[in-house]
Amino acid sequence: MKKRKKSKSILLGLASTAAAGAGLAYLLKVKMEDDAFKGKVKQSGAAALFKTLEGINAVLPKLPRPSIEEYVSENFYEGHAEFRDTSVRGAKWKFGYARASLTPDDYLLKDYYLGGFLNYPPNTVKSVLDDIAVRAVCLDDGSGRGAAVFAVIVCIGLSGTDVRSIRALLADFAKANNIVSINISSSHCHSGIDTQGIWGVLPDILKNNVVQIKRGNFDNLISGRDPEFMDSLHKKTAGAITQAFADQKAGKLMFKTFNDLKYSHDKRKVGPKVVDENMTKLHFIPDDGSAETVGVLMAAHPTALDATMGELSADYIYYIEEEVNKSGSNFIFFQGPQLAVGVDRSFVSEDTPGRGFQAYGREIGKYLLGITVDEEEKILPILNVRNAEVFVPAGNFFMLTLLGAGIVNNQVVKTGRRTKDIMFVTEVGYVELGKTLRLAMMPGEFAPEMLLGGTSNSEESCTGMNWDFPPMKKMLADGTDLIVIGLCNDSIGYILPDNDYGCIFDDGHYEEAVSAGAQTGSSLVGAFETLVDDCGRLNK
């Protein structure tokens, strides 16, 4: 009898709990129609999640990190100590090009994880659609101040640690040949091999790494990166750079910036709707009549392929190259400020063969080749390059967890005893080509509104604050054309204006989940402004 009463009490309790739960769910549903209440719920959820991650970080065994006072800069290239305003009399551009395939031969013999989209189980390479590669160019203006190298790897992103490992392989060569600047960026292709570590079997990675860190076996850490592939990537990139230097020939360097090809759109649901509508063609014509080089600077995510199909591909970039190669020319691609910028294929003819992304690339290739030399502007042989190291606060506990577990290998330093007292060590760069063409090299996926203008004001932003910096284009003298190269010399995630760094659960705020932290935008744009000022180029 007592058991029956107890069972009855339990059933009544469960029924009461269910009724209360149903009532609470209904009340929550009604309240969630109130935007203010919904916002508070999301903010509370995000705060709870970050608190949980902070707790996890606090109990994780610690990797050895230098303090900011102990940090020693290695394999960083400052660039030209002296900037020139005029070319040397009689000087000509020296320009070299090289390309090396990175596609592994053994992709069916072991798992290569595809970097770009998180799935469980993770996506692996099952077939090769086209070639992934590193492309490099070497420039020298004949002034005797030293050459500069710009390489681009078809991958999702490359940490500053990897960039500096490649530079270390080149240290003796660079010193012997007066190479004063080595810059390596990524195409941000989402159908290439994981080069950052995030897209492997995360539960197995975490389990292994926590144990190995606790034991002090730091060489036994694993991630989504394949060590042999990364070693090959380092060596092949260094090899391409030495080849580009050896390939240098005298000739003319030309460019044309245009915006009559609507090739991109802003995918954001909320906030600024800004894209860099410009596309810039670079064109080197050697005096000896050998192969010309065509380059393009544009901003659009290469995310076309379904990662679950396992196709290894450079996306549309390969098909621009394919078209350019038909003319006998070399090709190089630079990714721009593509924070949330997708491709727009509306200009693509239905008659263009291939899948959508292939046709998109081929049409861009044809367009670039259709621009004649007469339409291009000559770049005087003036090359000025300067880089600066920057310390960026790491306030995002997603990123801190990835760092703490040894999954990503970005360079960081400690600034205090707390888990969150961490700063990324990264870099920004500034380049002048001729009298008017200017480049800003930024270490992540850059928001175009910080370059062009159009950031949210205090009434529009999610923090209720203004963005305190002018558009980067306005930091330079009138008549110059500033272009951003993104994911350059590092990859620390999305780079947003501080005043639009909001709750990760809000619509249109996915980027915050994979950003270094809330101060990333101001840290990097502020560093760029200081760098330009140090070069004597700030428009005051």
PDB file of C-alpha atoms in Angstrom, residues 59-326:
ATOM      1  CA  VAL A  59      41.032  23.282 -15.191  1.00  0.00           C
ATOM      2  CA  LEU A  60      42.801  22.326 -18.437  1.00  0.00           C
ATOM      3  CA  PRO A  61      46.489  21.491 -17.978  1.00  0.00           C
ATOM      4  CA  LYS A  62      48.537  24.412 -19.234  1.00  0.00           C
ATOM      5  CA  LEU A  63      50.762  24.599 -22.285  1.00  0.00           C
ATOM      6  CA  PRO A  64      53.973  26.578 -21.676  1.00  0.00           C
ATOM      7  CA  ARG A  65      53.516  30.172 -22.867  1.00  0.00           C
ATOM      8  CA  PRO A  66      55.984  33.057 -22.630  1.00  0.00           C
ATOM      9  CA  SER A  67      54.885  36.163 -20.793  1.00  0.00           C
ATOM     10  CA  ILE A  68      54.674  39.358 -22.805  1.00  0.00           C
ATOM     11  CA  GLU A  69      57.864  40.481 -21.031  1.00  0.00           C
ATOM     12  CA  GLU A  70      59.665  37.246 -21.977  1.00  0.00           C
ATOM     13  CA  TYR A  71      58.508  37.235 -25.601  1.00  0.00           C
ATOM     14  CA  VAL A  72      61.316  37.318 -28.191  1.00  0.00           C
ATOM     15  CA  SER A  73      60.363  38.168 -31.761  1.00  0.00           C
ATOM     16  CA  GLU A  74      61.722  35.676 -34.294  1.00  0.00           C
ATOM     17  CA  ASN A  75      61.391  35.451 -38.075  1.00  0.00           C
ATOM     18  CA  PHE A  76      59.553  38.751 -38.288  1.00  0.00           C
ATOM     19  CA  TYR A  77      60.409  40.960 -41.282  1.00  0.00           C
ATOM     20  CA  GLU A  78      59.953  44.679 -40.722  1.00  0.00           C
ATOM     21  CA  GLY A  79      60.460  45.603 -44.374  1.00  0.00           C
ATOM     22  CA  HIS A  80      62.022  48.771 -45.739  1.00  0.00           C
ATOM     23  CA  ALA A  81      63.572  51.089 -43.165  1.00  0.00           C
ATOM     24  CA  GLU A  82      63.461  53.952 -45.671  1.00  0.00           C
ATOM     25  CA  PHE A  83      60.478  54.840 -47.879  1.00  0.00           C
ATOM     26  CA  ARG A  84      61.031  56.400 -51.296  1.00  0.00           C
ATOM     27  CA  ASP A  85      58.714  58.864 -53.034  1.00  0.00           C
ATOM     28  CA  THR A  86      60.396  58.600 -56.440  1.00  0.00           C
ATOM     29  CA  SER A  87      61.892  55.819 -58.507  1.00  0.00           C
ATOM     30  CA  VAL A  88      65.613  55.521 -59.146  1.00  0.00           C
ATOM     31  CA  ARG A  89      66.547  57.071 -62.487  1.00  0.00           C
ATOM     32  CA  GLY A  90      66.501  54.431 -65.212  1.00  0.00           C
ATOM     33  CA  ALA A  91      65.202  51.739 -62.843  1.00  0.00           C
ATOM     34  CA  LYS A  92      62.834  49.004 -63.963  1.00  0.00           C
ATOM     35  CA  TRP A  93      60.685  46.585 -62.053  1.00  0.00           C
ATOM     36  CA  LYS A  94      62.167  43.157 -61.451  1.00  0.00           C
ATOM     37  CA  PHE A  95      59.396  40.605 -61.041  1.00  0.00           C
ATOM     38  CA  GLY A  96      59.507  36.838 -60.559  1.00  0.00           C
ATOM     39  CA  TYR A  97      56.794  34.191 -60.371  1.00  0.00           C
ATOM     40  CA  ALA A  98      56.546  30.591 -59.167  1.00  0.00           C
ATOM     41  CA  ARG A  99      53.841  28.033 -58.476  1.00  0.00           C
ATOM     42  CA  ALA A 100      53.982  24.704 -56.630  1.00  0.00           C
ATOM     43  CA  SER A 101      51.262  22.081 -56.303  1.00  0.00           C
ATOM     44  CA  LEU A 102      50.276  21.115 -52.749  1.00  0.00           C
ATOM     45  CA  THR A 103      47.881  18.306 -53.698  1.00  0.00           C
ATOM     46  CA  PRO A 104      49.017  15.128 -51.889  1.00  0.00           C
ATOM     47  CA  ASP A 105      49.431  11.880 -53.840  1.00  0.00           C
ATOM     48  CA  ASP A 106      48.335   9.681 -50.937  1.00  0.00           C
ATOM     49  CA  TYR A 107      44.906  11.217 -50.297  1.00  0.00           C
ATOM     50  CA  LEU A 108      43.213   7.799 -50.572  1.00  0.00           C
ATOM     51  CA  LEU A 109      45.702   6.109 -48.235  1.00  0.00           C
ATOM     52  CA  LYS A 110      44.997   8.219 -45.138  1.00  0.00           C
ATOM     53  CA  ASP A 111      42.538  10.799 -43.871  1.00  0.00           C
ATOM     54  CA  TYR A 112      43.074  14.392 -44.934  1.00  0.00           C
ATOM     55  CA  TYR A 113      40.451  16.547 -43.233  1.00  0.00           C
ATOM     56  CA  LEU A 114      38.777  19.284 -45.258  1.00  0.00           C
ATOM     57  CA  GLY A 115      39.049  22.691 -43.591  1.00  0.00           C
ATOM     58  CA  GLY A 116      36.057  25.011 -43.601  1.00  0.00           C
ATOM     59  CA  PHE A 117      32.866  23.309 -42.432  1.00  0.00           C
ATOM     60  CA  LEU A 118      32.376  21.525 -39.085  1.00  0.00           C
ATOM     61  CA  ASN A 119      30.691  18.144 -39.386  1.00  0.00           C
ATOM     62  CA  TYR A 120      30.692  14.999 -37.288  1.00  0.00           C
ATOM     63  CA  PRO A 121      32.155  12.736 -38.421  1.00  0.00           C
ATOM     64  CA  PRO A 122      34.499  15.249 -40.075  1.00  0.00           C
ATOM     65  CA  ASN A 123      34.784  15.622 -43.828  1.00  0.00           C
ATOM     66  CA  THR A 124      37.756  13.937 -45.479  1.00  0.00           C
ATOM     67  CA  VAL A 125      39.217  14.092 -48.988  1.00  0.00           C
ATOM     68  CA  LYS A 126      37.644  11.407 -51.172  1.00  0.00           C
ATOM     69  CA  SER A 127      38.563  12.753 -54.612  1.00  0.00           C
ATOM     70  CA  VAL A 128      40.588  15.544 -56.241  1.00  0.00           C
ATOM     71  CA  LEU A 129      38.586  17.907 -58.436  1.00  0.00           C
ATOM     72  CA  ASP A 130      41.423  20.332 -59.202  1.00  0.00           C
ATOM     73  CA  ASP A 131      44.819  21.392 -57.906  1.00  0.00           C
ATOM     74  CA  ILE A 132      45.526  23.217 -54.656  1.00  0.00           C
ATOM     75  CA  ALA A 133      48.751  25.213 -54.851  1.00  0.00           C
ATOM     76  CA  VAL A 134      50.986  27.950 -53.518  1.00  0.00           C
ATOM     77  CA  ARG A 135      51.753  30.873 -55.826  1.00  0.00           C
ATOM     78  CA  ALA A 136      54.497  33.400 -55.168  1.00  0.00           C
ATOM     79  CA  VAL A 137      55.750  36.640 -56.677  1.00  0.00           C
ATOM     80  CA  CYS A 138      58.940  38.549 -55.909  1.00  0.00           C
ATOM     81  CA  LEU A 139      59.263  42.296 -56.582  1.00  0.00           C
ATOM     82  CA  ASP A 140      62.223  44.656 -56.581  1.00  0.00           C
ATOM     83  CA  ASP A 141      62.153  48.317 -57.627  1.00  0.00           C
ATOM     84  CA  GLY A 142      65.885  48.522 -58.371  1.00  0.00           C
ATOM     85  CA  SER A 143      66.574  50.986 -55.560  1.00  0.00           C
ATOM     86  CA  GLY A 144      68.940  48.631 -53.740  1.00  0.00           C
ATOM     87  CA  ARG A 145      66.798  48.612 -50.582  1.00  0.00           C
ATOM     88  CA  GLY A 146      65.766  44.976 -51.016  1.00  0.00           C
ATOM     89  CA  ALA A 147      63.119  42.757 -52.589  1.00  0.00           C
ATOM     90  CA  ALA A 148      59.717  41.774 -51.196  1.00  0.00           C
ATOM     91  CA  VAL A 149      57.879  38.484 -51.586  1.00  0.00           C
ATOM     92  CA  PHE A 150      54.127  37.856 -51.595  1.00  0.00           C
ATOM     93  CA  ALA A 151      52.911  34.242 -51.553  1.00  0.00           C
ATOM     94  CA  VAL A 152      49.335  32.941 -51.440  1.00  0.00           C
ATOM     95  CA  ILE A 153      48.404  29.426 -50.353  1.00  0.00           C
ATOM     96  CA  VAL A 154      45.134  27.748 -51.315  1.00  0.00           C
ATOM     97  CA  CYS A 155      43.894  26.873 -47.825  1.00  0.00           C
ATOM     98  CA  ILE A 156      41.384  27.933 -45.180  1.00  0.00           C
ATOM     99  CA  GLY A 157      43.996  29.906 -43.240  1.00  0.00           C
ATOM    100  CA  LEU A 158      47.554  29.749 -41.940  1.00  0.00           C
ATOM    101  CA  SER A 159      48.725  30.750 -38.479  1.00  0.00           C
ATOM    102  CA  GLY A 160      51.525  33.210 -37.861  1.00  0.00           C
ATOM    103  CA  THR A 161      53.432  30.305 -36.312  1.00  0.00           C
ATOM    104  CA  ASP A 162      53.388  28.503 -39.666  1.00  0.00           C
ATOM    105  CA  VAL A 163      54.258  31.690 -41.557  1.00  0.00           C
ATOM    106  CA  ARG A 164      57.296  32.188 -39.336  1.00  0.00           C
ATOM    107  CA  SER A 165      58.306  28.536 -39.748  1.00  0.00           C
ATOM    108  CA  ILE A 166      58.382  29.100 -43.514  1.00  0.00           C
ATOM    109  CA  ARG A 167      60.376  32.295 -43.031  1.00  0.00           C
ATOM    110  CA  ALA A 168      62.842  30.355 -40.852  1.00  0.00           C
ATOM    111  CA  LEU A 169      63.488  27.991 -43.771  1.00  0.00           C
ATOM    112  CA  LEU A 170      64.283  31.058 -45.888  1.00  0.00           C
ATOM    113  CA  ALA A 171      66.369  32.989 -43.347  1.00  0.00           C
ATOM    114  CA  ASP A 172      69.798  32.357 -44.896  1.00  0.00           C
ATOM    115  CA  PHE A 173      68.506  32.730 -48.458  1.00  0.00           C
ATOM    116  CA  ALA A 174      66.714  35.990 -47.647  1.00  0.00           C
ATOM    117  CA  LYS A 175      69.788  37.442 -45.946  1.00  0.00           C
ATOM    118  CA  ALA A 176      72.090  36.448 -48.812  1.00  0.00           C
ATOM    119  CA  ASN A 177      69.769  37.934 -51.439  1.00  0.00           C
ATOM    120  CA  ASN A 178      68.553  41.075 -49.642  1.00  0.00           C
ATOM    121  CA  ILE A 179      64.911  39.983 -49.331  1.00  0.00           C
ATOM    122  CA  VAL A 180      63.564  42.342 -46.674  1.00  0.00           C
ATOM    123  CA  SER A 181      59.894  41.320 -46.609  1.00  0.00           C
ATOM    124  CA  ILE A 182      58.220  37.881 -46.814  1.00  0.00           C
ATOM    125  CA  ASN A 183      54.425  37.893 -46.730  1.00  0.00           C
ATOM    126  CA  ILE A 184      52.240  34.785 -46.919  1.00  0.00           C
ATOM    127  CA  SER A 185      48.453  34.879 -47.154  1.00  0.00           C
ATOM    128  CA  SER A 186      45.621  32.378 -47.627  1.00  0.00           C
ATOM    129  CA  SER A 187      42.852  32.131 -50.203  1.00  0.00           C
ATOM    130  CA  HIS A 188      40.376  31.039 -47.475  1.00  0.00           C
ATOM    131  CA  CYS A 189      39.184  28.144 -49.609  1.00  0.00           C
ATOM    132  CA  HIS A 190      36.656  25.922 -47.762  1.00  0.00           C
ATOM    133  CA  SER A 191      37.404  22.826 -49.844  1.00  0.00           C
ATOM    134  CA  GLY A 192      41.122  22.543 -49.125  1.00  0.00           C
ATOM    135  CA  ILE A 193      43.029  20.506 -46.542  1.00  0.00           C
ATOM    136  CA  ASP A 194      42.779  21.582 -42.888  1.00  0.00           C
ATOM    137  CA  THR A 195      45.782  23.818 -42.173  1.00  0.00           C
ATOM    138  CA  GLN A 196      44.553  25.205 -38.846  1.00  0.00           C
ATOM    139  CA  GLY A 197      43.632  22.078 -36.875  1.00  0.00           C
ATOM    140  CA  ILE A 198      39.949  22.683 -36.139  1.00  0.00           C
ATOM    141  CA  TRP A 199      38.320  20.236 -38.570  1.00  0.00           C
ATOM    142  CA  GLY A 200      39.532  16.847 -37.311  1.00  0.00           C
ATOM    143  CA  VAL A 201      37.887  14.371 -34.901  1.00  0.00           C
ATOM    144  CA  LEU A 202      37.585  16.866 -32.042  1.00  0.00           C
ATOM    145  CA  PRO A 203      36.557  14.448 -29.227  1.00  0.00           C
ATOM    146  CA  ASP A 204      39.595  12.232 -29.920  1.00  0.00           C
ATOM    147  CA  ILE A 205      41.851  15.270 -30.286  1.00  0.00           C
ATOM    148  CA  LEU A 206      40.720  16.747 -26.959  1.00  0.00           C
ATOM    149  CA  LYS A 207      41.056  13.427 -25.128  1.00  0.00           C
ATOM    150  CA  ASN A 208      44.598  12.906 -26.420  1.00  0.00           C
ATOM    151  CA  ASN A 209      45.812  16.465 -25.957  1.00  0.00           C
ATOM    152  CA  VAL A 210      44.609  16.916 -22.383  1.00  0.00           C
ATOM    153  CA  VAL A 211      46.514  13.765 -21.373  1.00  0.00           C
ATOM    154  CA  GLN A 212      49.653  14.699 -23.328  1.00  0.00           C
ATOM    155  CA  ILE A 213      49.734  18.276 -22.011  1.00  0.00           C
ATOM    156  CA  LYS A 214      49.332  16.959 -18.460  1.00  0.00           C
ATOM    157  CA  ARG A 215      52.306  14.625 -19.017  1.00  0.00           C
ATOM    158  CA  GLY A 216      54.378  17.335 -20.685  1.00  0.00           C
ATOM    159  CA  ASN A 217      54.527  15.421 -23.980  1.00  0.00           C
ATOM    160  CA  PHE A 218      53.933  18.447 -26.194  1.00  0.00           C
ATOM    161  CA  ASP A 219      55.317  16.708 -29.289  1.00  0.00           C
ATOM    162  CA  ASN A 220      52.453  14.198 -29.070  1.00  0.00           C
ATOM    163  CA  LEU A 221      49.671  16.753 -29.548  1.00  0.00           C
ATOM    164  CA  ILE A 222      47.346  16.108 -32.475  1.00  0.00           C
ATOM    165  CA  SER A 223      44.829  18.177 -34.441  1.00  0.00           C
ATOM    166  CA  GLY A 224      43.034  18.170 -37.786  1.00  0.00           C
ATOM    167  CA  ARG A 225      46.336  19.112 -39.433  1.00  0.00           C
ATOM    168  CA  ASP A 226      48.386  16.335 -41.006  1.00  0.00           C
ATOM    169  CA  PRO A 227      52.024  16.837 -39.853  1.00  0.00           C
ATOM    170  CA  GLU A 228      53.537  15.444 -43.069  1.00  0.00           C
ATOM    171  CA  PHE A 229      51.303  17.625 -45.227  1.00  0.00           C
ATOM    172  CA  MET A 230      52.157  20.731 -43.188  1.00  0.00           C
ATOM    173  CA  ASP A 231      55.880  19.966 -43.431  1.00  0.00           C
ATOM    174  CA  SER A 232      55.494  19.600 -47.198  1.00  0.00           C
ATOM    175  CA  LEU A 233      53.500  22.846 -47.377  1.00  0.00           C
ATOM    176  CA  HIS A 234      56.247  24.704 -45.493  1.00  0.00           C
ATOM    177  CA  LYS A 235      59.001  23.355 -47.735  1.00  0.00           C
ATOM    178  CA  LYS A 236      57.101  23.820 -50.997  1.00  0.00           C
ATOM    179  CA  THR A 237      56.161  27.392 -50.079  1.00  0.00           C
ATOM    180  CA  ALA A 238      59.780  28.185 -49.226  1.00  0.00           C
ATOM    181  CA  GLY A 239      60.812  26.537 -52.495  1.00  0.00           C
ATOM    182  CA  ALA A 240      58.305  28.572 -54.506  1.00  0.00           C
ATOM    183  CA  ILE A 241      59.616  31.768 -52.924  1.00  0.00           C
ATOM    184  CA  THR A 242      63.231  30.958 -53.820  1.00  0.00           C
ATOM    185  CA  GLN A 243      62.072  30.061 -57.327  1.00  0.00           C
ATOM    186  CA  ALA A 244      60.172  33.358 -57.680  1.00  0.00           C
ATOM    187  CA  PHE A 245      63.305  35.247 -56.670  1.00  0.00           C
ATOM    188  CA  ALA A 246      65.395  33.339 -59.234  1.00  0.00           C
ATOM    189  CA  ASP A 247      62.739  33.970 -61.905  1.00  0.00           C
ATOM    190  CA  GLN A 248      62.943  37.781 -61.625  1.00  0.00           C
ATOM    191  CA  LYS A 249      63.001  39.606 -64.942  1.00  0.00           C
ATOM    192  CA  ALA A 250      62.949  43.286 -65.864  1.00  0.00           C
ATOM    193  CA  GLY A 251      59.697  44.644 -67.215  1.00  0.00           C
ATOM    194  CA  LYS A 252      56.584  46.787 -66.789  1.00  0.00           C
ATOM    195  CA  LEU A 253      54.064  46.465 -63.955  1.00  0.00           C
ATOM    196  CA  MET A 254      50.523  47.612 -64.709  1.00  0.00           C
ATOM    197  CA  PHE A 255      47.196  47.685 -62.879  1.00  0.00           C
ATOM    198  CA  LYS A 256      43.544  48.513 -63.313  1.00  0.00           C
ATOM    199  CA  THR A 257      40.880  48.820 -60.611  1.00  0.00           C
ATOM    200  CA  PHE A 258      37.286  48.466 -61.783  1.00  0.00           C
ATOM    201  CA  ASN A 259      33.812  47.957 -60.303  1.00  0.00           C
ATOM    202  CA  ASP A 260      31.627  47.148 -63.300  1.00  0.00           C
ATOM    203  CA  LEU A 261      31.568  43.418 -62.562  1.00  0.00           C
ATOM    204  CA  LYS A 262      29.092  42.708 -59.738  1.00  0.00           C
ATOM    205  CA  TYR A 263      30.858  39.679 -58.345  1.00  0.00           C
ATOM    206  CA  SER A 264      29.943  39.679 -54.621  1.00  0.00           C
ATOM    207  CA  HIS A 265      27.238  40.351 -52.051  1.00  0.00           C
ATOM    208  CA  ASP A 266      27.075  40.842 -48.278  1.00  0.00           C
ATOM    209  CA  LYS A 267      25.484  37.793 -46.606  1.00  0.00           C
ATOM    210  CA  ARG A 268      24.811  39.507 -43.271  1.00  0.00           C
ATOM    211  CA  LYS A 269      21.200  39.653 -42.101  1.00  0.00           C
ATOM    212  CA  VAL A 270      21.811  42.574 -39.744  1.00  0.00           C
ATOM    213  CA  GLY A 271      24.334  45.362 -39.319  1.00  0.00           C
ATOM    214  CA  PRO A 272      26.348  47.096 -42.038  1.00  0.00           C
ATOM    215  CA  LYS A 273      25.768  46.005 -45.621  1.00  0.00           C
ATOM    216  CA  VAL A 274      29.147  46.825 -47.136  1.00  0.00           C
ATOM    217  CA  VAL A 275      31.260  45.056 -49.745  1.00  0.00           C
ATOM    218  CA  ASP A 276      34.360  46.154 -51.614  1.00  0.00           C
ATOM    219  CA  GLU A 277      32.862  46.303 -55.107  1.00  0.00           C
ATOM    220  CA  ASN A 278      36.267  46.893 -56.670  1.00  0.00           C
ATOM    221  CA  MET A 279      38.386  44.258 -58.317  1.00  0.00           C
ATOM    222  CA  THR A 280      42.006  45.037 -59.188  1.00  0.00           C
ATOM    223  CA  LYS A 281      44.024  43.464 -61.968  1.00  0.00           C
ATOM    224  CA  LEU A 282      47.813  43.377 -61.680  1.00  0.00           C
ATOM    225  CA  HIS A 283      49.743  42.719 -64.884  1.00  0.00           C
ATOM    226  CA  PHE A 284      53.483  42.188 -65.292  1.00  0.00           C
ATOM    227  CA  ILE A 285      54.932  42.282 -68.816  1.00  0.00           C
ATOM    228  CA  PRO A 286      58.581  41.120 -68.981  1.00  0.00           C
ATOM    229  CA  ASP A 287      60.909  42.836 -71.428  1.00  0.00           C
ATOM    230  CA  ASP A 288      62.211  39.522 -72.783  1.00  0.00           C
ATOM    231  CA  GLY A 289      58.816  38.431 -74.123  1.00  0.00           C
ATOM    232  CA  SER A 290      58.512  35.471 -71.744  1.00  0.00           C
ATOM    233  CA  ALA A 291      55.322  34.568 -69.871  1.00  0.00           C
ATOM    234  CA  GLU A 292      53.378  37.493 -68.420  1.00  0.00           C
ATOM    235  CA  THR A 293      51.759  37.354 -64.977  1.00  0.00           C
ATOM    236  CA  VAL A 294      48.170  38.345 -64.227  1.00  0.00           C
ATOM    237  CA  GLY A 295      47.064  38.880 -60.643  1.00  0.00           C
ATOM    238  CA  VAL A 296      43.688  39.689 -59.160  1.00  0.00           C
ATOM    239  CA  LEU A 297      42.750  41.246 -55.831  1.00  0.00           C
ATOM    240  CA  MET A 298      39.093  40.638 -54.946  1.00  0.00           C
ATOM    241  CA  ALA A 299      36.960  39.770 -51.919  1.00  0.00           C
ATOM    242  CA  ALA A 300      34.566  36.802 -51.997  1.00  0.00           C
ATOM    243  CA  HIS A 301      34.335  33.597 -49.965  1.00  0.00           C
ATOM    244  CA  PRO A 302      35.321  30.399 -51.834  1.00  0.00           C
ATOM    245  CA  THR A 303      32.630  28.210 -50.209  1.00  0.00           C
ATOM    246  CA  ALA A 304      30.846  26.644 -53.177  1.00  0.00           C
ATOM    247  CA  LEU A 305      31.515  22.945 -52.688  1.00  0.00           C
ATOM    248  CA  ASP A 306      29.542  20.541 -50.498  1.00  0.00           C
ATOM    249  CA  ALA A 307      32.193  19.379 -48.035  1.00  0.00           C
ATOM    250  CA  THR A 308      30.342  16.120 -47.322  1.00  0.00           C
ATOM    251  CA  MET A 309      31.141  15.033 -50.893  1.00  0.00           C
ATOM    252  CA  GLY A 310      34.860  15.107 -50.059  1.00  0.00           C
ATOM    253  CA  GLU A 311      36.062  16.912 -53.196  1.00  0.00           C
ATOM    254  CA  LEU A 312      39.446  18.612 -52.845  1.00  0.00           C
ATOM    255  CA  SER A 313      39.293  21.871 -54.792  1.00  0.00           C
ATOM    256  CA  ALA A 314      40.622  25.421 -54.936  1.00  0.00           C
ATOM    257  CA  ASP A 315      37.044  26.512 -55.773  1.00  0.00           C
ATOM    258  CA  TYR A 316      36.609  29.358 -58.293  1.00  0.00           C
ATOM    259  CA  ILE A 317      40.249  30.446 -57.967  1.00  0.00           C
ATOM    260  CA  TYR A 318      41.544  27.472 -59.947  1.00  0.00           C
ATOM    261  CA  TYR A 319      39.189  28.283 -62.818  1.00  0.00           C
ATOM    262  CA  ILE A 320      40.297  31.914 -63.028  1.00  0.00           C
ATOM    263  CA  GLU A 321      43.814  30.530 -63.359  1.00  0.00           C
ATOM    264  CA  GLU A 322      42.717  27.962 -65.937  1.00  0.00           C
ATOM    265  CA  GLU A 323      41.356  30.749 -68.157  1.00  0.00           C
ATOM    266  CA  VAL A 324      44.377  33.024 -67.629  1.00  0.00           C
ATOM    267  CA  ASN A 325      46.757  30.145 -68.418  1.00  0.00           C
ATOM    268  CA  LYS A 326      45.101  29.738 -71.826  1.00  0.00           C
TER     269      LYS A 326
END
